[in-house]
Amino acid sequence: ASVVAEAEGIEPLMNTLNAQRDGAISNAIAVLTNLSLQEPFRVGIQSHGIMNALVRPLRSTNSQVQSKAAFAVAAFGCDADARTELRNVGGLEPLVELLHSKNEEVRRNASWAVMVCGSDELTAVELCRLGALDILEEINLSTKHKNKFSEAALEKLLDNNLSQKYSRMGYLSSSNIITNGFYDCGQIKRGGKFFSLEELSKQELTDRRAIIFINAKPQERAREQLIPKCQKSSRFWIFVIKRKDVSYLPPLPMYNFFFYVRKGKGKKEEEKPKEVIRVTPAVQEEINLENSHWLPPPDFILMDYINHASKTILPLTTTREQVVALAQFVADKMGGSVDREQLHNFFWELDMSKIEFELKSNVVPIGKIKRGTFYHRALLFKVIADRIGIGCSLVRGKYSRAWNEVKLVEHSPKGLLLPPQEYIVDLMFEPGCLLKQGSAKADQYKRI
């Protein structure tokens, strides 16, 4: 490595990736991959645009070049900027295609690269859009073709695309934290198309099951808005955007500064504005979110629910108390307790139809639901629990059933630490009642 560095060999190696001979390309990739083991060299190689340079080898018809290129993507893909570069230059598509390879080594290295690249949400969503999930599921069904990397890649993609995971698997663990942009579109059959929330929002209103979405933060589109106010000084313009001008902005103002830049020494100043945007950290976080992917309108009712839970439920002493209080809160917001014998008279479907008709859409914010059944309540419980640090899972059952599982440590005799017990949280019949997993009551809650 030191010899290559001293000889300034990184650039010639990068140039070799455009060579005509497969052997030269393969060897150059191997050397660059070995250099990536040392961080200073990896950073230097990335600065030369390694991911962009690997796109052509990924499209090669030579299996050795394909294998080396996929291996290199796995080596460099541990860096977030490198993953972004690969996504932006169109490198994910040929990488996904390599999962179809009949060559075992190519398939294994491609799975490894997908696993590494799928460690952030944006790349995972794009990989899923390109069909990586379906291919990996097919690979893992074959005892001949599956490998540890293909299994790990599938798990990684699902863990970073929770909407699709819940739709396919019907289960989210306590470590699967629901964030803004999550949506429940129901269970999809194997091979069925999974639509993005943006695609679903553009569909006409139908009588199909409502899609429930989560978005507890306002979007930032300030830079796309007409600037309502401006102030001028001798050196620059200052534009001020306030919440009353743009309803979904936070109360703090945002400023755009346009500075006039002098071009050329001693020449007349040219009035060519150079824009510098200064925003508060909270606003910047929202801009990053908005730029990352499309989000539905903010759900201010859900924001109020989370704020209330943070103030009243989070301070409670024990996890058990928090779980019980949150269950009662969720039930209260979703229509209250329901008599088991009168469940058939709890007309939640009618209320949902009214909301969909009002919104002229099948896509509904969870905060709008005032009469919710099992799967509405279980989702809301999980969303708020994740925000205030209560560990719980979300499980989809049949016939509109869903439930949450929590693990609680019982009081142990002195000097003895007992393992936690798992409970189902009742959100319907006796809100706050904890049903021990495996008990008759728990089984009854999960089934009709």
Coordinates of C-alpha atoms in Angstrom, one line a residue, residues 51-338:
M51 CA -18.3 4.4 -7.0
N52 CA -18.8 6.2 -10.3
A53 CA -15.8 4.3 -11.7
L54 CA -17.3 0.9 -10.6
V55 CA -20.5 1.3 -12.5
R56 CA -19.0 0.1 -15.7
P57 CA -17.3 -3.0 -14.2
L58 CA -20.6 -3.9 -12.5
R59 CA -22.2 -4.0 -16.0
S60 CA -19.4 -6.2 -17.3
T61 CA -20.2 -9.6 -18.8
N62 CA -17.1 -11.1 -17.3
S63 CA -17.9 -12.9 -14.1
Q64 CA -14.5 -12.2 -12.5
V65 CA -14.9 -8.5 -13.1
Q66 CA -18.5 -8.6 -11.8
S67 CA -17.3 -10.4 -8.6
K68 CA -14.4 -8.0 -8.0
A69 CA -16.6 -5.0 -8.6
A70 CA -19.4 -6.2 -6.2
F71 CA -16.7 -7.0 -3.6
A72 CA -15.3 -3.4 -4.0
V73 CA -18.8 -1.9 -3.6
A74 CA -19.1 -3.8 -0.3
A75 CA -15.6 -2.6 0.8
F76 CA -16.3 1.1 0.0
G77 CA -20.0 1.1 0.8
C78 CA -19.4 1.3 4.5
D79 CA -19.1 5.1 4.0
A80 CA -22.4 7.1 3.8
D81 CA -21.0 9.4 1.1
A82 CA -19.9 6.5 -1.0
R83 CA -23.4 5.0 -0.8
T84 CA -24.9 8.3 -1.8
E85 CA -22.5 8.5 -4.8
L86 CA -23.4 4.9 -5.9
R87 CA -27.1 5.8 -5.7
N88 CA -26.7 9.0 -7.6
V89 CA -24.6 7.6 -10.5
G90 CA -27.0 4.7 -11.1
G91 CA -24.8 2.0 -9.6
L92 CA -27.5 0.2 -7.7
E93 CA -29.4 -1.1 -10.7
P94 CA -26.4 -3.2 -12.1
L95 CA -25.6 -4.3 -8.6
V96 CA -29.2 -5.7 -8.2
E97 CA -28.9 -7.4 -11.5
L98 CA -25.9 -9.3 -10.3
L99 CA -28.1 -11.0 -7.7
H100 CA -29.5 -13.0 -10.7
S101 CA -26.1 -14.3 -11.6
K102 CA -25.6 -18.0 -12.0
N103 CA -22.1 -17.6 -10.7
E104 CA -22.0 -18.4 -6.9
E105 CA -19.2 -16.0 -6.1
V106 CA -20.8 -13.1 -8.0
R107 CA -24.1 -13.8 -6.3
R108 CA -22.4 -13.9 -2.9
N109 CA -20.5 -10.7 -3.3
A110 CA -23.5 -8.9 -4.8
S111 CA -25.5 -10.0 -1.7
W112 CA -22.7 -8.7 0.5
A113 CA -22.7 -5.4 -1.3
V114 CA -26.5 -5.1 -1.0
M115 CA -26.3 -5.8 2.7
V116 CA -23.7 -3.1 3.2
C117 CA -25.5 -0.5 1.0
G118 CA -28.8 -1.3 2.6
S119 CA -27.7 0.0 5.9
D120 CA -29.3 3.5 5.3
E121 CA -33.0 4.0 4.6
L122 CA -32.7 5.9 1.3
T123 CA -30.5 3.3 -0.3
A124 CA -32.6 0.5 1.1
V125 CA -35.8 2.0 -0.3
E126 CA -34.1 2.4 -3.7
L127 CA -32.8 -1.2 -3.7
C128 CA -36.3 -2.4 -2.8
R129 CA -37.7 -0.4 -5.7
L130 CA -35.3 -2.0 -8.1
G131 CA -36.5 -5.5 -7.0
A132 CA -33.7 -6.6 -4.7
L133 CA -36.2 -7.9 -2.0
D134 CA -38.0 -10.2 -4.5
I135 CA -34.7 -11.5 -5.8
L136 CA -33.3 -12.1 -2.4
E137 CA -36.5 -13.9 -1.2
E138 CA -36.2 -16.1 -4.3
I139 CA -32.6 -16.8 -3.6
N140 CA -33.3 -17.7 0.1
L141 CA -36.0 -20.1 -0.9
S142 CA -33.4 -22.2 -2.7
T143 CA -31.1 -24.4 -0.5
K144 CA -28.6 -24.4 -3.4
H145 CA -28.4 -20.7 -4.0
K146 CA -28.9 -19.0 -0.6
N147 CA -26.0 -18.0 1.6
K148 CA -25.4 -16.1 4.8
F149 CA -24.9 -12.9 2.9
S150 CA -28.2 -13.2 1.0
E151 CA -30.1 -13.9 4.3
A152 CA -28.4 -10.9 6.0
A153 CA -29.0 -8.7 3.0
L154 CA -32.7 -9.5 3.1
E155 CA -32.9 -8.8 6.8
K156 CA -31.0 -5.5 6.4
L157 CA -33.2 -4.2 3.6
L158 CA -36.4 -4.9 5.6
D159 CA -35.0 -3.4 8.8
N160 CA -34.3 -0.2 6.8
N161 CA -37.7 -0.2 5.0
L162 CA -40.1 -0.8 7.8
S163 CA -43.3 -0.1 5.8
Q164 CA -42.4 -2.9 3.4
K165 CA -41.2 -5.2 6.2
Y166 CA -44.6 -4.8 8.1
S167 CA -46.5 -5.3 4.8
R168 CA -44.5 -8.5 3.9
M169 CA -43.8 -10.0 7.3
G170 CA -46.6 -8.6 9.5
Y171 CA -44.1 -8.0 12.3
L172 CA -42.0 -5.2 13.7
S173 CA -39.7 -5.9 16.6
S174 CA -38.9 -3.5 19.5
S175 CA -35.7 -2.5 17.7
N176 CA -37.7 -1.5 14.6
I177 CA -38.4 2.1 15.4
I178 CA -41.2 3.7 13.4
T179 CA -40.2 7.0 12.0
N180 CA -41.9 9.7 9.9
G181 CA -43.0 8.4 6.5
F182 CA -44.0 5.0 7.7
Y183 CA -47.3 3.7 6.4
D184 CA -49.4 0.6 6.8
C185 CA -51.0 -0.5 3.5
G186 CA -52.0 -3.9 4.7
Q187 CA -50.5 -7.2 3.8
I188 CA -49.3 -7.8 0.3
K189 CA -49.2 -11.2 -1.3
R190 CA -45.9 -12.7 -2.5
G191 CA -45.0 -11.2 -5.9
G192 CA -47.5 -8.3 -5.4
K193 CA -46.3 -4.8 -6.2
F194 CA -45.5 -2.6 -3.2
F195 CA -46.4 1.0 -4.0
S196 CA -44.7 3.9 -2.4
L197 CA -46.7 6.3 -0.3
E198 CA -46.4 9.0 -2.9
E199 CA -47.8 6.6 -5.6
L200 CA -50.7 5.6 -3.3
S201 CA -51.5 9.2 -2.5
K202 CA -52.0 9.9 -6.2
Q203 CA -54.5 7.1 -6.7
E204 CA -58.2 7.9 -6.8
L205 CA -60.4 7.2 -3.9
T206 CA -61.6 3.6 -3.9
D207 CA -63.4 1.3 -1.5
R208 CA -60.2 -0.5 -0.6
R209 CA -58.7 -0.5 2.9
A210 CA -57.3 2.8 4.0
I211 CA -53.5 3.4 4.1
I212 CA -52.5 4.7 7.5
F213 CA -49.5 7.0 7.5
I214 CA -47.2 8.4 10.2
N215 CA -45.7 11.9 9.9
A216 CA -45.2 13.8 13.2
K217 CA -43.0 16.5 11.8
P218 CA -43.8 19.5 9.5
Q219 CA -42.2 19.6 6.1
E220 CA -40.0 22.4 4.9
R221 CA -40.8 23.8 1.5
A222 CA -39.7 27.3 2.3
R223 CA -37.3 27.5 -0.5
E224 CA -40.0 26.7 -3.0
Q225 CA -42.4 29.3 -1.6
L226 CA -42.8 32.9 -2.9
I227 CA -41.0 35.0 -0.4
P228 CA -43.6 37.1 1.3
K229 CA -41.3 39.8 2.8
C230 CA -37.9 41.3 2.0
Q231 CA -35.6 43.8 3.5
K232 CA -32.7 45.5 1.7
S233 CA -29.4 46.9 2.8
S234 CA -26.5 48.4 0.8
R235 CA -24.6 45.1 0.8
F236 CA -27.3 42.4 0.6
W237 CA -30.9 41.4 0.6
I238 CA -32.5 39.6 3.6
F239 CA -35.6 37.6 3.0
V240 CA -37.6 36.7 6.2
I241 CA -40.1 33.9 6.2
K242 CA -42.4 33.6 9.3
R243 CA -44.8 30.9 10.4
K244 CA -47.9 33.0 9.7
D245 CA -46.8 33.3 6.1
V246 CA -46.2 29.6 5.6
S247 CA -48.4 27.5 7.9
Y248 CA -46.2 24.5 8.3
L249 CA -43.0 26.4 9.3
P250 CA -41.9 26.2 13.0
P251 CA -42.2 29.5 14.9
L252 CA -38.6 30.5 14.5
P253 CA -37.8 32.7 11.4
M254 CA -35.7 31.6 8.5
Y255 CA -33.3 33.9 6.7
N256 CA -32.0 33.8 3.1
F257 CA -28.9 36.0 2.6
F258 CA -28.1 37.1 -1.0
F259 CA -24.6 38.7 -1.2
Y260 CA -23.2 40.6 -4.1
V261 CA -19.9 39.1 -5.2
R262 CA -17.1 41.2 -6.8
K263 CA -15.7 39.6 -9.9
G264 CA -12.2 40.7 -10.9
K265 CA -9.7 42.9 -9.2
G266 CA -10.3 46.6 -9.7
K267 CA -13.3 46.1 -11.9
K268 CA -16.8 47.3 -11.4
E269 CA -18.7 45.2 -9.0
E270 CA -21.1 42.9 -10.9
E271 CA -24.5 42.4 -9.3
K272 CA -24.5 38.6 -9.4
P273 CA -26.0 37.3 -6.3
K274 CA -24.6 34.3 -4.4
E275 CA -27.0 32.6 -2.1
V276 CA -26.2 31.5 1.4
I277 CA -28.9 29.9 3.4
R278 CA -28.8 30.1 7.1
V279 CA -31.3 28.2 9.1
T280 CA -31.8 27.0 12.7
P281 CA -30.7 23.4 13.4
A282 CA -34.4 22.3 13.8
V283 CA -35.3 23.7 10.4
Q284 CA -32.2 22.2 8.8
E285 CA -33.2 18.8 10.1
E286 CA -36.6 19.2 8.4
I287 CA -35.0 20.4 5.2
N288 CA -32.8 17.3 5.2
L289 CA -35.8 15.1 5.7
E290 CA -37.8 16.8 2.9
N291 CA -34.9 16.5 0.5
S292 CA -34.4 12.8 1.3
H293 CA -37.8 11.6 0.2
W294 CA -41.4 12.6 -0.4
L295 CA -43.5 12.9 2.8
P296 CA -47.2 13.4 3.3
P297 CA -48.7 16.4 5.0
P298 CA -47.8 16.7 8.7
D299 CA -50.1 15.1 11.3
F300 CA -50.5 17.8 13.9
I301 CA -52.9 15.7 16.0
L302 CA -50.3 12.9 16.2
M303 CA -47.7 15.6 17.3
D304 CA -50.0 16.6 20.1
Y305 CA -50.4 12.9 21.2
I306 CA -46.6 12.5 21.3
N307 CA -46.1 15.7 23.2
H308 CA -48.8 14.7 25.7
A309 CA -47.3 11.3 26.2
S310 CA -43.8 12.9 26.7
K311 CA -45.2 15.2 29.5
T312 CA -47.5 12.8 31.3
I313 CA -46.5 9.2 30.6
L314 CA -42.7 9.4 30.2
P315 CA -42.2 10.7 33.8
L316 CA -43.9 7.6 35.4
T317 CA -41.6 5.5 37.5
T318 CA -41.9 2.0 36.0
T319 CA -42.2 0.6 32.5
R320 CA -45.3 -1.2 33.6
E321 CA -47.0 2.0 34.7
Q322 CA -46.0 3.7 31.4
V323 CA -47.4 0.8 29.3
V324 CA -50.7 0.8 31.2
A325 CA -51.0 4.6 30.9
L326 CA -50.2 4.6 27.2
A327 CA -52.7 1.9 26.5
Q328 CA -55.4 3.8 28.2
F329 CA -54.4 7.0 26.4
V330 CA -54.5 5.3 23.0
A331 CA -57.8 3.6 23.7
D332 CA -59.3 7.0 24.8
K333 CA -58.2 8.6 21.5
M334 CA -59.5 5.8 19.4
G335 CA -63.0 5.5 20.7
G336 CA -62.6 4.1 24.2
S337 CA -63.1 0.6 25.5
V338 CA -65.4 -1.8 23.6

